PDB file of C-alpha atoms in Angstrom:
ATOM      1  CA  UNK A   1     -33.271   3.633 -18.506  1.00  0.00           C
ATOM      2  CA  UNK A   2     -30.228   4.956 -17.039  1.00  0.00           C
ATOM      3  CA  UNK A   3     -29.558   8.928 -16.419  1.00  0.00           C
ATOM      4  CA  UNK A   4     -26.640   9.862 -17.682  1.00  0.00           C
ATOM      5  CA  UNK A   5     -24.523  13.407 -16.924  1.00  0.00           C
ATOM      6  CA  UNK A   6     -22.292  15.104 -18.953  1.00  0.00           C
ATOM      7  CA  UNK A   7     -19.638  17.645 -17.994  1.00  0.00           C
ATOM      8  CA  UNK A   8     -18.876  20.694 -20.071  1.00  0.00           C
ATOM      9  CA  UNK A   9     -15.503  20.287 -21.950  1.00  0.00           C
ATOM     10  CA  UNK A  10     -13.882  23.361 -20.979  1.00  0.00           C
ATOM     11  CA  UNK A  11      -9.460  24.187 -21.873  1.00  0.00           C
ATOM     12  CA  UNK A  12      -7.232  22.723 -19.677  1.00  0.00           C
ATOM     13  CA  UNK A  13      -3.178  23.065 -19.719  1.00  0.00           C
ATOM     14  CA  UNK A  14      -2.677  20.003 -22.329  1.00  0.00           C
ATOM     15  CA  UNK A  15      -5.954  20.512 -24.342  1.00  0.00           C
ATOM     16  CA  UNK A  16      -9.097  20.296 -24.088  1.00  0.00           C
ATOM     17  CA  UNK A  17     -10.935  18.407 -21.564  1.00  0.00           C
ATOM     18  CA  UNK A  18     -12.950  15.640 -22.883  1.00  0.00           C
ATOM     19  CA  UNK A  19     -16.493  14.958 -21.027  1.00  0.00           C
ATOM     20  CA  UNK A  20     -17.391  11.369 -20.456  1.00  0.00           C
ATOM     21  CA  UNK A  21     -20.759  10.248 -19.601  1.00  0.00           C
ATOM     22  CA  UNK A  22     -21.705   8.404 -15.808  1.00  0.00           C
ATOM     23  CA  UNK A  23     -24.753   6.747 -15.636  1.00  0.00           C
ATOM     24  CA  UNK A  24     -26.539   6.495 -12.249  1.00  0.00           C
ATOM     25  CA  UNK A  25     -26.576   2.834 -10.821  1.00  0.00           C
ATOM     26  CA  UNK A  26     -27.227   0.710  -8.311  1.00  0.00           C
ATOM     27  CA  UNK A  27     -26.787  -1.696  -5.652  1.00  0.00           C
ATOM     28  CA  UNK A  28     -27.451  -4.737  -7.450  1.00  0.00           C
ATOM     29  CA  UNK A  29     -24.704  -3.150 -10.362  1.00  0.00           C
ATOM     30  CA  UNK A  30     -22.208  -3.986  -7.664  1.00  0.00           C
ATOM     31  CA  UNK A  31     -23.439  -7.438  -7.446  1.00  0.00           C
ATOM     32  CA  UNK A  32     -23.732  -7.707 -11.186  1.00  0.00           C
ATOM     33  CA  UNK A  33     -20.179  -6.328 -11.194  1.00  0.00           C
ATOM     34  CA  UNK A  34     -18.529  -9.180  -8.603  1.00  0.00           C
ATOM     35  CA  UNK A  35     -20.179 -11.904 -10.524  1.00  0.00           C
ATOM     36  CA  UNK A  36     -18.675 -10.949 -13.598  1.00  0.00           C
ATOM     37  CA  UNK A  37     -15.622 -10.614 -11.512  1.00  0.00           C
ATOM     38  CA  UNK A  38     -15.512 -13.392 -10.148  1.00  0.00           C
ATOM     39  CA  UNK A  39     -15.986 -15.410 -13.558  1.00  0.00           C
ATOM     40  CA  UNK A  40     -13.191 -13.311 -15.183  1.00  0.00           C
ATOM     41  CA  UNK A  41     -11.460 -15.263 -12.267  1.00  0.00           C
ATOM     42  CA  UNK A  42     -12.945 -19.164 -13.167  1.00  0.00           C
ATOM     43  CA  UNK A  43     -12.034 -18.230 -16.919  1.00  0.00           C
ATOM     44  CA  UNK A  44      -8.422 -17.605 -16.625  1.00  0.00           C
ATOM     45  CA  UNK A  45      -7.601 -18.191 -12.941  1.00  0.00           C
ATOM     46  CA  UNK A  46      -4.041 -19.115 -13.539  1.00  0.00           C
ATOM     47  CA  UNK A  47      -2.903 -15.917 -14.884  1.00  0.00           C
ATOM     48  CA  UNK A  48      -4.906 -13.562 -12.383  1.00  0.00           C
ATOM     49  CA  UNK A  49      -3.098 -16.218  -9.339  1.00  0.00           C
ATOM     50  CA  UNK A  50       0.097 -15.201 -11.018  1.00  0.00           C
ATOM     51  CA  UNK A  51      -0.300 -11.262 -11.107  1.00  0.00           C
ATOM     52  CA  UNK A  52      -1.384 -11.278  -7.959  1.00  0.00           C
ATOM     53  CA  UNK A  53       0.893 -13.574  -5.821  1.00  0.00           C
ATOM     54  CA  UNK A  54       3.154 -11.066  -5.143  1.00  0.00           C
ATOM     55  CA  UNK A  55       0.520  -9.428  -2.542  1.00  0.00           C
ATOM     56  CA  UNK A  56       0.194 -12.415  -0.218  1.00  0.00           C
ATOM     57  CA  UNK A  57       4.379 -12.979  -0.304  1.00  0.00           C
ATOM     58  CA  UNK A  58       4.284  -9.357   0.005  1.00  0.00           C
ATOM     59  CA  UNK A  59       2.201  -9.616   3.082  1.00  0.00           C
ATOM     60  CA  UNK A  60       4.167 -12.587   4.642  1.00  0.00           C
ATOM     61  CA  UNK A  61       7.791 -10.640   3.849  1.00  0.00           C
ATOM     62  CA  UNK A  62       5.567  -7.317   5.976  1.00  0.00           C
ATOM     63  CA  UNK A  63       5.605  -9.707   8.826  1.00  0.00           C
ATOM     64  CA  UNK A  64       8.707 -11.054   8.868  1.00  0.00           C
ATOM     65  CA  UNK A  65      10.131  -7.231   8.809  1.00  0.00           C
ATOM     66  CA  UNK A  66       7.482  -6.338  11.557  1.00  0.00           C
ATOM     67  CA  UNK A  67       9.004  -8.851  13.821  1.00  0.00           C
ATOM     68  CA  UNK A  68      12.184  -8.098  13.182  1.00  0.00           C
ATOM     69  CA  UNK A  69      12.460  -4.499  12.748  1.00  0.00           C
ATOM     70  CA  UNK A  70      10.009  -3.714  15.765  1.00  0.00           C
ATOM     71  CA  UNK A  71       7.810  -2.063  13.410  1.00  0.00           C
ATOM     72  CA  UNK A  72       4.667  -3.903  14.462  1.00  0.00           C
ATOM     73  CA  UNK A  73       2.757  -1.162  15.071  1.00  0.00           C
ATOM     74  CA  UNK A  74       2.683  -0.353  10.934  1.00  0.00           C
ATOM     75  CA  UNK A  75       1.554  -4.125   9.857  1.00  0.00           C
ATOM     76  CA  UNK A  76      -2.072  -3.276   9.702  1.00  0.00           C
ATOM     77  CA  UNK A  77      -1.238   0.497   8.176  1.00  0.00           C
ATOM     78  CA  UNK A  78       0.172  -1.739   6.053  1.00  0.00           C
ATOM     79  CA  UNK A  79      -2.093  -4.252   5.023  1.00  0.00           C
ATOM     80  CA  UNK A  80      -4.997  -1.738   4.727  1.00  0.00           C
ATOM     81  CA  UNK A  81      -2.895   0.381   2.196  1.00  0.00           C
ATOM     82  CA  UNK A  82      -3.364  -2.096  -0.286  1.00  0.00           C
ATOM     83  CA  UNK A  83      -6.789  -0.565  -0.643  1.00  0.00           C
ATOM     84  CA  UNK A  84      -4.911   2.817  -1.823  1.00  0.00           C
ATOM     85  CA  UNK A  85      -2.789   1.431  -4.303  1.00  0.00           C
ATOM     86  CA  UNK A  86      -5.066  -1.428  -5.419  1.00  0.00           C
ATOM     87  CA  UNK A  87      -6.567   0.848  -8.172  1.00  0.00           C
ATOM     88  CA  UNK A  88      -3.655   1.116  -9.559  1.00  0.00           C
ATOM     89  CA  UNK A  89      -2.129  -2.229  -9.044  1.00  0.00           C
ATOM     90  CA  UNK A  90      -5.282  -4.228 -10.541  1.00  0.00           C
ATOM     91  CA  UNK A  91      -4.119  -2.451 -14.027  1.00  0.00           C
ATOM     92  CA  UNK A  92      -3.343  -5.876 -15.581  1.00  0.00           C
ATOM     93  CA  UNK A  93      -6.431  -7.559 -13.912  1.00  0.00           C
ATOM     94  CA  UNK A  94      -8.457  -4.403 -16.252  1.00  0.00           C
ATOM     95  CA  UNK A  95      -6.286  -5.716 -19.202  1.00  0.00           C
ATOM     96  CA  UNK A  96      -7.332  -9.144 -19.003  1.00  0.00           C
ATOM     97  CA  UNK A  97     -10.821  -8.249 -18.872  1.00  0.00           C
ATOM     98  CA  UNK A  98     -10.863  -6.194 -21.279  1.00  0.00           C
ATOM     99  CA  UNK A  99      -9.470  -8.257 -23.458  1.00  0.00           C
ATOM    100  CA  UNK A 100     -11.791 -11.424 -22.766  1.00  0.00           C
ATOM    101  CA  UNK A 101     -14.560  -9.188 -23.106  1.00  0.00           C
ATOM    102  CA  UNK A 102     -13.889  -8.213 -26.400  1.00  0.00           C
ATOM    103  CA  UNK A 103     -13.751 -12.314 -27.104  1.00  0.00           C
ATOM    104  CA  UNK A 104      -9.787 -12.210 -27.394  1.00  0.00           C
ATOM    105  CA  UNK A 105      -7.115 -14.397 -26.083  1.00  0.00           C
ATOM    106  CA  UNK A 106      -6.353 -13.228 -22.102  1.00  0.00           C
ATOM    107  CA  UNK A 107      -2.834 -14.850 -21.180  1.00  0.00           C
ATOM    108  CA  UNK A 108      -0.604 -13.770 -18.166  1.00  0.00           C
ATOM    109  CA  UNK A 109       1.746 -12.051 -21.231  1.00  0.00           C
ATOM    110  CA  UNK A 110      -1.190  -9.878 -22.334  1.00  0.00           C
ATOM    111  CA  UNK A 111      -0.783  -7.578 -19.203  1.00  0.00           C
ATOM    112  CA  UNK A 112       2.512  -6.132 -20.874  1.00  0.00           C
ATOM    113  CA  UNK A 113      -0.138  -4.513 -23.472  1.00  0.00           C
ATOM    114  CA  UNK A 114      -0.684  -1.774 -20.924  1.00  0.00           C
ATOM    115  CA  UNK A 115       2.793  -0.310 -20.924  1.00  0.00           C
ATOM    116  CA  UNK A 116       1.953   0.549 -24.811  1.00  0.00           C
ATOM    117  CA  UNK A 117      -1.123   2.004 -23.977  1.00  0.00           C
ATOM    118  CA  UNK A 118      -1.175   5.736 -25.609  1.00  0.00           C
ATOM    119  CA  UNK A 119      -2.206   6.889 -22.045  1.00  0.00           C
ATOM    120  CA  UNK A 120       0.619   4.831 -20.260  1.00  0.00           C
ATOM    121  CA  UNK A 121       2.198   8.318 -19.367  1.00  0.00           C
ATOM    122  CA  UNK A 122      -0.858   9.286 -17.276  1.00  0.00           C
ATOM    123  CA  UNK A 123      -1.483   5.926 -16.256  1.00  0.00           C
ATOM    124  CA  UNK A 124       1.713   6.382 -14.469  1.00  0.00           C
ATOM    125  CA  UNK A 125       1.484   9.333 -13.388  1.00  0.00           C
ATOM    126  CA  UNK A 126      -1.655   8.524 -11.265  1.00  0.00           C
ATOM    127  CA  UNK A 127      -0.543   5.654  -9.636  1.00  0.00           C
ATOM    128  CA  UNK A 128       2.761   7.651  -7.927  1.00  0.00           C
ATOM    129  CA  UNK A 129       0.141  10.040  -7.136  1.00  0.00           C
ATOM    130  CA  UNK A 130      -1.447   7.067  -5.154  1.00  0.00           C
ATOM    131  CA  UNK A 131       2.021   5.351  -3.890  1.00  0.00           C
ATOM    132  CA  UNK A 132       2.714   9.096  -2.221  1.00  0.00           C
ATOM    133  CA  UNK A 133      -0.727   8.965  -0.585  1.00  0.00           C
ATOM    134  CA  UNK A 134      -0.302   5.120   0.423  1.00  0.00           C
ATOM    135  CA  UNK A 135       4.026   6.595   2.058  1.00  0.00           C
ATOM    136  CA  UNK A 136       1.614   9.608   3.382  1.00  0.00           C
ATOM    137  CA  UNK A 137      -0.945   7.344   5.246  1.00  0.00           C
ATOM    138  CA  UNK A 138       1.933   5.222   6.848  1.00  0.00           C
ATOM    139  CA  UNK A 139       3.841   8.372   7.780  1.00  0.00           C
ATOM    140  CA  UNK A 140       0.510   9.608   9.349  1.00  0.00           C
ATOM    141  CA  UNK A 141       0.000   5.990  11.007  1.00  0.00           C
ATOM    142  CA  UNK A 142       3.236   5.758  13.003  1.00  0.00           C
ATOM    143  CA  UNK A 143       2.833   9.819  13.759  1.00  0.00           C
ATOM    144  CA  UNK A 144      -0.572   8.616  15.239  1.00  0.00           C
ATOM    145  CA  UNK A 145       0.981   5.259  17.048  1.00  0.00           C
ATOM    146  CA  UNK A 146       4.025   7.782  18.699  1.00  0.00           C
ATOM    147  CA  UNK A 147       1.932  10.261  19.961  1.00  0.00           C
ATOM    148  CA  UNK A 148      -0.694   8.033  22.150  1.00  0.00           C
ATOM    149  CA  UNK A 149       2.165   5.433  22.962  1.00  0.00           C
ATOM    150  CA  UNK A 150       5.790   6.903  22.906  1.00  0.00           C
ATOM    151  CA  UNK A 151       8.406   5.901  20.932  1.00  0.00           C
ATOM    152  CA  UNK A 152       9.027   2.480  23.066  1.00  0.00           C
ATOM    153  CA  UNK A 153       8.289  -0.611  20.565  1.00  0.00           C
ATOM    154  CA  UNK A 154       5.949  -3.503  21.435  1.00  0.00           C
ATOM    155  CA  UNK A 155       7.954  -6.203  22.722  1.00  0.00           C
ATOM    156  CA  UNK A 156       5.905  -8.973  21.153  1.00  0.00           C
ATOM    157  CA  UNK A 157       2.552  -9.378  19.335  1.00  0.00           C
ATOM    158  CA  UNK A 158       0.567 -10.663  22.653  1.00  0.00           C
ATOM    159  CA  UNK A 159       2.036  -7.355  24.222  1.00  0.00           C
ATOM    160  CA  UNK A 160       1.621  -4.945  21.142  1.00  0.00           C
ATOM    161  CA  UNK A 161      -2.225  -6.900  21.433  1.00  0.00           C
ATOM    162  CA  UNK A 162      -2.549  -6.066  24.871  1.00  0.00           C
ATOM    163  CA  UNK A 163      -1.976  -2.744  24.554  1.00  0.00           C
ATOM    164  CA  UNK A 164      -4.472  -1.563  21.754  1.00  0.00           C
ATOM    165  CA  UNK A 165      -7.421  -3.538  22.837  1.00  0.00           C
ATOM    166  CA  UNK A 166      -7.516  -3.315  27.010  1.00  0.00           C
ATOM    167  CA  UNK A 167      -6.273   0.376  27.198  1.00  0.00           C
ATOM    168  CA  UNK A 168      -7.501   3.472  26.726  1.00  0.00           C
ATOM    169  CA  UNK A 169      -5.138   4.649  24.654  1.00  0.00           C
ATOM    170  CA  UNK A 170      -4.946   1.523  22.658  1.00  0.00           C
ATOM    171  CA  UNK A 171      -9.070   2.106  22.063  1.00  0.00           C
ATOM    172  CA  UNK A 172      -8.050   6.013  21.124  1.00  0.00           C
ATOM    173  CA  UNK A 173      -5.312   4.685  18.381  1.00  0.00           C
ATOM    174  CA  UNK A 174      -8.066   2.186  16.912  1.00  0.00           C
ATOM    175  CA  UNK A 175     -10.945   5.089  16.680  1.00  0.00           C
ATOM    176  CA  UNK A 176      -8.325   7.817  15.619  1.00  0.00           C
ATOM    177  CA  UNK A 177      -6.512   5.629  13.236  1.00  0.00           C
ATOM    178  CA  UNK A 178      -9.971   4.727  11.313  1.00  0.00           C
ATOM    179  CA  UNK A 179     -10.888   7.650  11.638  1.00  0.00           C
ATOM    180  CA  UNK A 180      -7.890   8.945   9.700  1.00  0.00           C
ATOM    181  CA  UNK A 181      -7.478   6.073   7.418  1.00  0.00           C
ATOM    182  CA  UNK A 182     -11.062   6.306   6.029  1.00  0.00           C
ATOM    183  CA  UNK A 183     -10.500   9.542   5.105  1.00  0.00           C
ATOM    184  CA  UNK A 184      -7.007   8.429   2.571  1.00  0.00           C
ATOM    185  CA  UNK A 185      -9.380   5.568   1.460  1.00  0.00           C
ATOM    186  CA  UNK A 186     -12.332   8.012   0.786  1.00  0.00           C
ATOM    187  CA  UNK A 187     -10.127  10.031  -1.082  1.00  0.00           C
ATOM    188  CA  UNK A 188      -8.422   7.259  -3.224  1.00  0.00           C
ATOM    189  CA  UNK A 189     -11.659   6.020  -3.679  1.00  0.00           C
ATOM    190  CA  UNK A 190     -13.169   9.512  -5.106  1.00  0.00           C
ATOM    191  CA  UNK A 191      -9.948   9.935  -7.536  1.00  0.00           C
ATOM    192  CA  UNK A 192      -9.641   6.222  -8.377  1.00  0.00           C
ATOM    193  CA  UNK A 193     -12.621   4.597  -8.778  1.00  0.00           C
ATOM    194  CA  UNK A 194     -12.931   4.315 -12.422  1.00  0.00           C
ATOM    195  CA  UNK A 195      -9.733   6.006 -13.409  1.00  0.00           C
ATOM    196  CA  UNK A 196      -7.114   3.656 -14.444  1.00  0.00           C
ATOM    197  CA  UNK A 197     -10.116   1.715 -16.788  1.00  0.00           C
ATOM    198  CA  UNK A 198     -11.027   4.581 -18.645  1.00  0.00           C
ATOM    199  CA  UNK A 199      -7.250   5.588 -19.405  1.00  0.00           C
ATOM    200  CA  UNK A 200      -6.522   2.128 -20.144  1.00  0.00           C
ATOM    201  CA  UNK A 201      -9.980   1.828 -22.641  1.00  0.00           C
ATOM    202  CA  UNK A 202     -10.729   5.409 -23.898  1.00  0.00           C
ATOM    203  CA  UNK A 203      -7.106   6.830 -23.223  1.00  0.00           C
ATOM    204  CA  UNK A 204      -8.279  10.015 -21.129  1.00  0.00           C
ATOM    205  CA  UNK A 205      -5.656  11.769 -19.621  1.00  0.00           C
ATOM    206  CA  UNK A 206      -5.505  12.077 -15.789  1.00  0.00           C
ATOM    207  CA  UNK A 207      -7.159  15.442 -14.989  1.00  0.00           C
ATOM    208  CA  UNK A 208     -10.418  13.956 -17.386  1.00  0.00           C
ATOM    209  CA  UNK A 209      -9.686   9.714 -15.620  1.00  0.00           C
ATOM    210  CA  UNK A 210      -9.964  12.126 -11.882  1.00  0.00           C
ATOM    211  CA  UNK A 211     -13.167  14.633 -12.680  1.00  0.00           C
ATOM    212  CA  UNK A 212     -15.157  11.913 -14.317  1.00  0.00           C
ATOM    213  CA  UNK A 213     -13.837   9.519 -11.224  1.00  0.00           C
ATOM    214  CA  UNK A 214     -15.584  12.319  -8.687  1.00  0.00           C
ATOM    215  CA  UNK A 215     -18.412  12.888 -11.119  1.00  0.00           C
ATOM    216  CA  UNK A 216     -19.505   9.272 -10.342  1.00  0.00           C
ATOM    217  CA  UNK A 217     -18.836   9.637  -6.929  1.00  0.00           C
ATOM    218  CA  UNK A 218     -20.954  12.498  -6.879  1.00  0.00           C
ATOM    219  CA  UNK A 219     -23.926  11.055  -8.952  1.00  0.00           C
ATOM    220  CA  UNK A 220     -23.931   7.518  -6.943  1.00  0.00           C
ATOM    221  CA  UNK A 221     -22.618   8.511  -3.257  1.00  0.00           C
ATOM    222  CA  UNK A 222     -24.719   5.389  -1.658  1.00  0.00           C
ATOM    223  CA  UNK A 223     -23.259   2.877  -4.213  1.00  0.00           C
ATOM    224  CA  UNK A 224     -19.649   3.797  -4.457  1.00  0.00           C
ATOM    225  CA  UNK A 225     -19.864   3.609  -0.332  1.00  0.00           C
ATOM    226  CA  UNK A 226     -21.181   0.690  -0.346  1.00  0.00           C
ATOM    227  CA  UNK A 227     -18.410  -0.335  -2.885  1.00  0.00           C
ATOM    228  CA  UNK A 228     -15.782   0.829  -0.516  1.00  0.00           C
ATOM    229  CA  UNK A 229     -17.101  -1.169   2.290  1.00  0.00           C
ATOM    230  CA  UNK A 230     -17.430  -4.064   0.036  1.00  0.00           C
ATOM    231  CA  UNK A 231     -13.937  -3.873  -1.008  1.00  0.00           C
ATOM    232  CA  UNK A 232     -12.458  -3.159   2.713  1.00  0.00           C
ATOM    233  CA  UNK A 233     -14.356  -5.899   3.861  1.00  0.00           C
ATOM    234  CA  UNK A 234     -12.754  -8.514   1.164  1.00  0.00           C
ATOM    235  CA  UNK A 235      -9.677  -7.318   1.969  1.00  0.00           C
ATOM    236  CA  UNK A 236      -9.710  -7.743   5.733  1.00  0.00           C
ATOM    237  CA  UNK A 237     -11.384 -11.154   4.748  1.00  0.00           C
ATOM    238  CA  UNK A 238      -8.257 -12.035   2.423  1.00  0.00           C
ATOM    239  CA  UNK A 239      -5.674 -10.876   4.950  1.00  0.00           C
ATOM    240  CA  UNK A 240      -6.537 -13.556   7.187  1.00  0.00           C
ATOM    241  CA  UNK A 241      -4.535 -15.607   7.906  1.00  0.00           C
ATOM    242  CA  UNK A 242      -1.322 -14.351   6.774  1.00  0.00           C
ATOM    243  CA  UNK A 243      -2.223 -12.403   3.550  1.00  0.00           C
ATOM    244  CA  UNK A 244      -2.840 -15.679   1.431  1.00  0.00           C
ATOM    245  CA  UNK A 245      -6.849 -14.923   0.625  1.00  0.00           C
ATOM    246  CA  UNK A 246      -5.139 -11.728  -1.653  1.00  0.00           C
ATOM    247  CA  UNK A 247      -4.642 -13.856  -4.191  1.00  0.00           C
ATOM    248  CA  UNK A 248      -8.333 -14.718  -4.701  1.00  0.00           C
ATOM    249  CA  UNK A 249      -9.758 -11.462  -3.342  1.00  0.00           C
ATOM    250  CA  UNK A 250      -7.294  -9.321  -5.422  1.00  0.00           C
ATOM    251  CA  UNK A 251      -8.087 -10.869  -8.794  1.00  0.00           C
ATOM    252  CA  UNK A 252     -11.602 -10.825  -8.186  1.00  0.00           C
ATOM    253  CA  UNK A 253     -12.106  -7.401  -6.921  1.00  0.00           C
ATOM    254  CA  UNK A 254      -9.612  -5.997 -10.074  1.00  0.00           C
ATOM    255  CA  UNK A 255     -12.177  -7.376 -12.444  1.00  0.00           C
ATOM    256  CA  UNK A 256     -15.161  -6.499 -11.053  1.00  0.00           C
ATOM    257  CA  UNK A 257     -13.502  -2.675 -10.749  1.00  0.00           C
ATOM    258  CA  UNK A 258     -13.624  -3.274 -14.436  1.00  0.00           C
ATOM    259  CA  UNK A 259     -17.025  -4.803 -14.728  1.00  0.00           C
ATOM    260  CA  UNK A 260     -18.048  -1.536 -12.471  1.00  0.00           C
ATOM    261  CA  UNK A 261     -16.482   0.890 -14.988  1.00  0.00           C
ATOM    262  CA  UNK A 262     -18.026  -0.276 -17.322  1.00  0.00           C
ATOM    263  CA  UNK A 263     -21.797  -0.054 -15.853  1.00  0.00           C
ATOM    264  CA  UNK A 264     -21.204   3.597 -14.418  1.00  0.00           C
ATOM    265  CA  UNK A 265     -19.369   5.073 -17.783  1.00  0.00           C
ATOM    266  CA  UNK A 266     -21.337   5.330 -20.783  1.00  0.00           C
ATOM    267  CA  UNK A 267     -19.455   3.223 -23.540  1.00  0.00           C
ATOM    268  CA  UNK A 268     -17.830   5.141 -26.471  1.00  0.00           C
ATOM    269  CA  UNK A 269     -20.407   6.156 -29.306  1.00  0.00           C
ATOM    270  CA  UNK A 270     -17.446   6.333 -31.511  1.00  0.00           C
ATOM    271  CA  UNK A 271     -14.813   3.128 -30.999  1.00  0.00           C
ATOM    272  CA  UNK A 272     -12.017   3.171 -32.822  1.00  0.00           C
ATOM    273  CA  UNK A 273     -12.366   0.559 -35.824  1.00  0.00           C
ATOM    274  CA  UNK A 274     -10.053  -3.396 -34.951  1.00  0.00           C
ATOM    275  CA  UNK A 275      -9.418  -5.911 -36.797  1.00  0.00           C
ATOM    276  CA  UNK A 276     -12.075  -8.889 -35.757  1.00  0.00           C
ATOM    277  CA  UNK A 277      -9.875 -11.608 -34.056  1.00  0.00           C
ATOM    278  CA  UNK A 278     -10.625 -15.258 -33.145  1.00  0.00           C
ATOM    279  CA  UNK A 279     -12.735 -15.762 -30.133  1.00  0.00           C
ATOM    280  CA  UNK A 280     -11.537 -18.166 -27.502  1.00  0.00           C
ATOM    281  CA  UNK A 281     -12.515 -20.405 -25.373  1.00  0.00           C
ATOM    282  CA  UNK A 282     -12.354 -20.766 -21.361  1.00  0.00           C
ATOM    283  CA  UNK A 283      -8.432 -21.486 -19.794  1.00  0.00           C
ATOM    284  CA  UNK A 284      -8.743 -23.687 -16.810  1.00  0.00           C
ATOM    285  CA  UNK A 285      -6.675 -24.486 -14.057  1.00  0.00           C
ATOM    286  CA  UNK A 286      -5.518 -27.375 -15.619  1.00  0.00           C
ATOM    287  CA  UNK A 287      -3.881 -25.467 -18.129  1.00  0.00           C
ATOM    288  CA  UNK A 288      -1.740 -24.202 -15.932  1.00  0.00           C
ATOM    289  CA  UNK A 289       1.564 -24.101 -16.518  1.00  0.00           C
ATOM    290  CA  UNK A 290       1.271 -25.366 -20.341  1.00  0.00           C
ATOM    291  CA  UNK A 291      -0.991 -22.192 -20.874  1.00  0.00           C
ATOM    292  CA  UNK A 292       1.427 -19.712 -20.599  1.00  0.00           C
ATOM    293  CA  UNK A 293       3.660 -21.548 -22.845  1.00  0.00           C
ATOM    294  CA  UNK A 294       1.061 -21.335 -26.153  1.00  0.00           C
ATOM    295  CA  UNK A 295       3.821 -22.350 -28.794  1.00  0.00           C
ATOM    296  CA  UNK A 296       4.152 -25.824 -27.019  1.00  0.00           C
ATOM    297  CA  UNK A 297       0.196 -26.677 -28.362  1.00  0.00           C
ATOM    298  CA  UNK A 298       1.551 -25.986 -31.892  1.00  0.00           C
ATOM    299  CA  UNK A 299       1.911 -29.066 -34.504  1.00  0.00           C
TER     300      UNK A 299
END
């Protein structure tokens, strides 16, 4: 049976804190987790391509402004800051599952629900916190880049290549940049990790989404690694070539972040009481574009 921990609700400024329960768990959780994932995906694949295609277009229009902006040094700052913001950016990938898990209709529109949420305010608020620390690790990146090579630009990506992997210093900006960038993913990971689910399900402000997020941190430090390096591995997997695997790897991993919050956080004794609704069957590919248009199936 799984332990579960408790915190001690103690005042804070807006309230009192509200302690939510983490269950220890374990490695093959995570697998259980990207399985479910990675159905959530099969089920309704055409609305989780959607949301997401703006990361691989986002990566392409990186490049184009790496090439010609001379900022090449930043494009894989870049590309591995997705992994900070991704938390928060997965919110309507959370929506979808949540809402498929409860046997309810999960269409592309349904990911609008979140900006009603009750705890939309501190939703918010948590991911800026997480877009300053993504404009903080870039800042950091270049200040890293200038002070082992100068402020001269790459002339081209062969040269820019040449330089980081048959130098010295190019070797020192790979181990000091890793360096530095695991410690902004460690700490997105500690603050984020089940967060923006449990505002988005139980409605907990920030300060309670961040202490339970580094209470299961704390009571699972081998699993949410290995999560870490799970998800930084799919991502460097998806970013090759030229961003386009995001739009698998994105949906995917956003679901199984649900699937995840839900194994490590004890469920609500007490849900609120809903209406029963319909249950649903699978959407498939094939659906796609008629599914999004659900008035056009009506006689």
């Amino acid at each position: 049976m799984a332990t579960q921990y408790f915190a001690r609700p103690h005042l804070q400024f807006f309230g009192v804190s509200t302690a939510y329960a983490v269950r220890k768990i374990s490695l093959s959780d995570l697998r259980d987790a990207l399985r479910l994932g990675w159905e959530d995906f099969q089920a309704i694949p055409t609305h989780a391509v959607v949301l997401c295609a703006i990361y691989p277009v986002l990566g392409l229009v990186l490049f184009r402004l790496v090439l010609g902006y001379s900022v090449l040094p930043l494009l894989f700052p870049l590309a591995a800051g997705f992994a900070l913001i991704g938390p928060f950016a997965g919110l309507g990938l959370y929506e979808l599952s949540r809402r498929r898990e409860r046997g309810e209709e999960a269409a592309a529109w349904h990911v609008m629900d979140v900006l009603s949420a009750p705890s939309f305010g501190a939703i918010l608020g948590l991911g800026v916190l997480l877009l300053v620390l993504f404009g903080v690790w870039i800042a950091t990146a270049d200040a890293i880049y200038v002070a082992i090579f100068g402020y001269a630009p790459a002339a081209s990506i062969p040269d820019f290549a040449t330089r980081v992997l048959t130098t010295p210093e190019g070797w020192s900006l790979i181990i000091i940049g890793c360096g530095v960038g695991f410690l902004f993913a460690v700490l997105s990971l500690c603050v984020s990790v089940v967060s923006f689910p449990l505002m988005l399900d139980r409605h907990a402000t920030a300060i309670d989404a961040i202490r339970t997020s580094l209470r299961v941190v704390k009571e699972n430090p081998f699993v949410m690694a290995a999560w870490g390096l799970i998800v930084a591995a799919l991502l460097v997997i998806g970013s090759v070539p030229f961003f386009v695997g995001l739009a698998v790897v994105l949906p995917v991993l956003g679901h199984a972040t649900w699937h995840l919050y839900r194994k490590v956080v004890e469920p609500d004794p007490n849900p609120p009481q809903e209406e029963p609704r319909t249950p649903i069957g699978h959407r498939y590919a094939a659906d796609f574009p008629a599914s999004l248009f659900p008035w056009s199936h009506e006689r």
